[in-house]
PDB file of C-alpha atoms in Angstrom:
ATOM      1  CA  UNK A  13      35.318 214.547 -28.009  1.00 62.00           C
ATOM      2  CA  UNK A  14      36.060 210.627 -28.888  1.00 75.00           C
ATOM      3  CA  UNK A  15      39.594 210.202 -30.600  1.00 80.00           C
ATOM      4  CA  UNK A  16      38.502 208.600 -34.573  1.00 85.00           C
ATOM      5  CA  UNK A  17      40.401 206.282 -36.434  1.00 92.00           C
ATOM      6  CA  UNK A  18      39.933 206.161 -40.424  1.00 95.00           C
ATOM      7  CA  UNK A  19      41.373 203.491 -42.397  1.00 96.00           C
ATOM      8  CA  UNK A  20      41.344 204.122 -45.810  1.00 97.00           C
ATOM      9  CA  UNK A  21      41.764 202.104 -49.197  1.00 98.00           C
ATOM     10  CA  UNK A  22      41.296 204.187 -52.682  1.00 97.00           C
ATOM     11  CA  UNK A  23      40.883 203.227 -56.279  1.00 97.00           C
ATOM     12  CA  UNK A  24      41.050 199.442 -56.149  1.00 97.00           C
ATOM     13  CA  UNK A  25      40.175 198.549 -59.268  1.00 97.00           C
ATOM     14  CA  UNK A  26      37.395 195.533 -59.820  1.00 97.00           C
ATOM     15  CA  UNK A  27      35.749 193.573 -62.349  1.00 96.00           C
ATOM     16  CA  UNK A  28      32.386 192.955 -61.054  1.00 95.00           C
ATOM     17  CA  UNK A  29      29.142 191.734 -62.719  1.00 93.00           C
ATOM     18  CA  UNK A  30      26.983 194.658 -62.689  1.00 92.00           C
ATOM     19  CA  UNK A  31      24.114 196.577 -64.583  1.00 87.00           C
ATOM     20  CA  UNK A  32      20.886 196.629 -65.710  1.00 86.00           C
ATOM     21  CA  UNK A  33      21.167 197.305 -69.387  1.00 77.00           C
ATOM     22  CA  UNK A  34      21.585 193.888 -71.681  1.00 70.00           C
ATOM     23  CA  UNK A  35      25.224 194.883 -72.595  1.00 71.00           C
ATOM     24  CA  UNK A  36      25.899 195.018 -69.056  1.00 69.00           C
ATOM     25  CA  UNK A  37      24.462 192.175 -67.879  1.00 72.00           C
ATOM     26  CA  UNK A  38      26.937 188.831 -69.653  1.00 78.00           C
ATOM     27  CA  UNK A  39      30.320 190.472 -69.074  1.00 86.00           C
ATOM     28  CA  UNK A  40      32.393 192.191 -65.486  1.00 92.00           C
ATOM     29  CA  UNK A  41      31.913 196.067 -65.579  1.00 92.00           C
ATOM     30  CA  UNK A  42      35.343 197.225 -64.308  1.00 95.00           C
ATOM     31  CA  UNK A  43      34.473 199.487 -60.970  1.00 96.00           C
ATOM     32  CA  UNK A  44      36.759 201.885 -59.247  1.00 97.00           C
ATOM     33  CA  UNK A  45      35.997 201.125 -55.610  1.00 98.00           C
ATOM     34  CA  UNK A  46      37.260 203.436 -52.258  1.00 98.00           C
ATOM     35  CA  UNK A  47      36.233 202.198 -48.654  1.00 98.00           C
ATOM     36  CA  UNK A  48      36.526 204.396 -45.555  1.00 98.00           C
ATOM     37  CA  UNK A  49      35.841 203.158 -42.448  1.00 98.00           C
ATOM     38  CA  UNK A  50      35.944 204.551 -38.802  1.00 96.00           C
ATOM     39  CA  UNK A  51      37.318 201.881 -36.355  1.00 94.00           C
ATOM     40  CA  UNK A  52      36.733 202.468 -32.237  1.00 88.00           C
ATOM     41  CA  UNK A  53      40.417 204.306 -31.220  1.00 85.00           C
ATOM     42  CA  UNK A  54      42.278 203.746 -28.252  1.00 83.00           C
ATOM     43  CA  UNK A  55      43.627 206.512 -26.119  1.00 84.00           C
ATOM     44  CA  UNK A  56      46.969 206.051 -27.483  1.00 86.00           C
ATOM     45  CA  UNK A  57      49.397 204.098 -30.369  1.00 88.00           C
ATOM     46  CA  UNK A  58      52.714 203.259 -28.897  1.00 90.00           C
ATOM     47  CA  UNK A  59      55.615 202.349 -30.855  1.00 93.00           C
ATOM     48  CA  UNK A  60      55.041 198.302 -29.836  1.00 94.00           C
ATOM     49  CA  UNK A  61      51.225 198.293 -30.443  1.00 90.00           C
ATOM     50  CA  UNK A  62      50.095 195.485 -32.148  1.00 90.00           C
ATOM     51  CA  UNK A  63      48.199 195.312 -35.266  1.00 88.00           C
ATOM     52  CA  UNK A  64      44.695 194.001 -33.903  1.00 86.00           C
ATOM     53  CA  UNK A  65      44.484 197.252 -31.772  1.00 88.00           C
ATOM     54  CA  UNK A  66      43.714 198.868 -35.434  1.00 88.00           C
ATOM     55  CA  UNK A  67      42.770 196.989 -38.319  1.00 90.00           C
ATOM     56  CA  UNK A  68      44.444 195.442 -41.314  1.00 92.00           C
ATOM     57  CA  UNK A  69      43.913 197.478 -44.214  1.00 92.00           C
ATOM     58  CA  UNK A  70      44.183 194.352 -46.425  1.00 95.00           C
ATOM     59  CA  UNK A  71      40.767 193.510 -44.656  1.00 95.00           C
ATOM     60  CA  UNK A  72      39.514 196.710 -46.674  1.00 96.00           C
ATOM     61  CA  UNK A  73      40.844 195.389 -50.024  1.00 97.00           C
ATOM     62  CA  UNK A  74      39.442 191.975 -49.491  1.00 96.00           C
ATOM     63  CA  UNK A  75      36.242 192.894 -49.017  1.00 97.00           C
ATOM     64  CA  UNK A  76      36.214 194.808 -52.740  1.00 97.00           C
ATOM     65  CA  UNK A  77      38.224 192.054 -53.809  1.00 96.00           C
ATOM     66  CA  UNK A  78      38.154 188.117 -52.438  1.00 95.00           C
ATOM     67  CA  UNK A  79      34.770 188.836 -50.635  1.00 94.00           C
ATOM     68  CA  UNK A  80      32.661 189.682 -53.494  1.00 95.00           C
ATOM     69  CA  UNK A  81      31.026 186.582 -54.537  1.00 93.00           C
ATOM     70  CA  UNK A  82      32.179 185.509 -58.026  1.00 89.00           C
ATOM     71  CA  UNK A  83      29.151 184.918 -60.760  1.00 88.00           C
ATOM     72  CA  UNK A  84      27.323 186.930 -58.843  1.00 92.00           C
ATOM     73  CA  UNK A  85      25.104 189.517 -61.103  1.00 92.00           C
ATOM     74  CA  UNK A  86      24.559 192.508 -59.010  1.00 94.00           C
ATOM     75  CA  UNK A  87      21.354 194.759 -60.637  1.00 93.00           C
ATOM     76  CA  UNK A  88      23.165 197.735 -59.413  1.00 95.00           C
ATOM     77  CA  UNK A  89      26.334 199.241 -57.818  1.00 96.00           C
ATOM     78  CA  UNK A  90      24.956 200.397 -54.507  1.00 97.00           C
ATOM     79  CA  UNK A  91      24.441 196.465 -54.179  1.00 97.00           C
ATOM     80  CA  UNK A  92      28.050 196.091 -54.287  1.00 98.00           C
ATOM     81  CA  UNK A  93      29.061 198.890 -52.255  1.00 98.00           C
ATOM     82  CA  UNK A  94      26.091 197.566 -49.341  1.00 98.00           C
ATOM     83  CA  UNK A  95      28.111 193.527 -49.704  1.00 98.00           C
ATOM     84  CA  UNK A  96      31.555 195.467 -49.171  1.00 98.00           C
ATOM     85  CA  UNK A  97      29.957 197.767 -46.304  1.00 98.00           C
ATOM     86  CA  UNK A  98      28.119 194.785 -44.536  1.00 97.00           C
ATOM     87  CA  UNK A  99      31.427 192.460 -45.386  1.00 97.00           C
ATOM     88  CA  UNK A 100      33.641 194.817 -43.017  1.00 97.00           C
ATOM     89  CA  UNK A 101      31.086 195.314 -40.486  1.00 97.00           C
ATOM     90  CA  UNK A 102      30.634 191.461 -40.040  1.00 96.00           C
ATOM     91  CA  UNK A 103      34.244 191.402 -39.466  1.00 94.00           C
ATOM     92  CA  UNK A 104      34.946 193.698 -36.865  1.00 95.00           C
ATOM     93  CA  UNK A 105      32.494 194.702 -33.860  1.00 95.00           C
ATOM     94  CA  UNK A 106      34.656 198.086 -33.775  1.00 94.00           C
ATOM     95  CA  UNK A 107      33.840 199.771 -37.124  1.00 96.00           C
ATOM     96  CA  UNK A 108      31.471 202.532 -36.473  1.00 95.00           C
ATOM     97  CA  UNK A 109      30.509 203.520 -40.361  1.00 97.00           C
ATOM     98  CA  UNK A 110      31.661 202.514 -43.304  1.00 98.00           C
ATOM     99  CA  UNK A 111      31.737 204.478 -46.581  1.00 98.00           C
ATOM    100  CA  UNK A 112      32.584 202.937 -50.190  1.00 98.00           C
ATOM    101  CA  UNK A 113      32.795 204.897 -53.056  1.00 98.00           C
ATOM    102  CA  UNK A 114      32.269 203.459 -56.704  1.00 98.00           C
ATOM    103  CA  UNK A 115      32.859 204.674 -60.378  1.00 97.00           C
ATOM    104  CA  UNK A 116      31.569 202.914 -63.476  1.00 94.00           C
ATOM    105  CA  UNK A 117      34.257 203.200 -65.539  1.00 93.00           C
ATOM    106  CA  UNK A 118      32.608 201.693 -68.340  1.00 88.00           C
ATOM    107  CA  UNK A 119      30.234 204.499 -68.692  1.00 85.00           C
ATOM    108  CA  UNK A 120      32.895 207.563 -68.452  1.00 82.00           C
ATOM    109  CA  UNK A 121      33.193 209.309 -71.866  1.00 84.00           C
ATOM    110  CA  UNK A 122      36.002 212.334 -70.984  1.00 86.00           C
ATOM    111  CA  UNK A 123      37.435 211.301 -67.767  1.00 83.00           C
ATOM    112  CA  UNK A 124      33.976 212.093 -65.776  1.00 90.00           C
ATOM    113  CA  UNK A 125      33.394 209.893 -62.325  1.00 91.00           C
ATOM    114  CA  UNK A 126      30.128 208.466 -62.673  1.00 93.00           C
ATOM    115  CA  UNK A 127      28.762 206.501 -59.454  1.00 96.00           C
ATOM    116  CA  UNK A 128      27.907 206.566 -55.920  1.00 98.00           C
ATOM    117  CA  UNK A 129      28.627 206.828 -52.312  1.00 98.00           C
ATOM    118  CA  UNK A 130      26.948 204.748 -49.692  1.00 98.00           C
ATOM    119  CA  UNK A 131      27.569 205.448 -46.257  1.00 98.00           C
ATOM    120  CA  UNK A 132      26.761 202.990 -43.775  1.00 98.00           C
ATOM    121  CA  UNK A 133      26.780 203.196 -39.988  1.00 98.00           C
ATOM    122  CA  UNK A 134      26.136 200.332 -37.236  1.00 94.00           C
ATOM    123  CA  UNK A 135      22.763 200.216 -36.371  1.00 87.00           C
TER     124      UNK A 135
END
């Protein structure tokens, strides 16, 4: 069995253009966005390993953050989560899947998560 390395970022939260409805569609939605990827692991971490055998997590913030393109409209949310998925993947030959999670937060009446999960894996 392969060793697996997840890296994991949760509940960053983002104001992204988003939505299909007129009131959704002039002002940034805010989104609650979670990325797990799997990253190719070596057969061991020593103490001394450096950083680029794994990956920066910031990378995984970034890409919900910096790497969204501003003024962009996206129709929906599994737009954004495929630009965050195909953002990391771009970066780094070594991430096998890629999984964001998002929540409309806009939309949540009694503390319900409303949204999606895309999972993504190298083709």
């Amino acid at each position: 069995m392969d060793d697996r390395l997840e890296l994991e970022v949760h509940d960053i939260e983002v104001p992204v253009l988003t939505g299909i409805y007129s009131e959704e569609t002039h002002l940034p939605q805010p989104l609650r966005i979670s990325i797990t990827l799997e990253l190719e692991a070596p057969a061991h971490f020593a103490p001394d390993t450096p950083l680029a055998t794994s990956k920066n997590y910031m990378d995984l913030k970034r890409a919900a953050t910096e790497a969204l393109p501003p003024g962009v409209h996206f129709t929906l949310i599994e737009a954004v989560a495929d630009h965050i998925a195909e953002t990391l993947m771009l970066q780094d030959a070594r991430v096998r899947w890629v999984k964001v999670k998002i929540v409309k937060l806009a939309i949540s009446e009694q503390g319900e998560a409303i949204g999606i999960t895309l999972l993504r894996h190298r083709r």
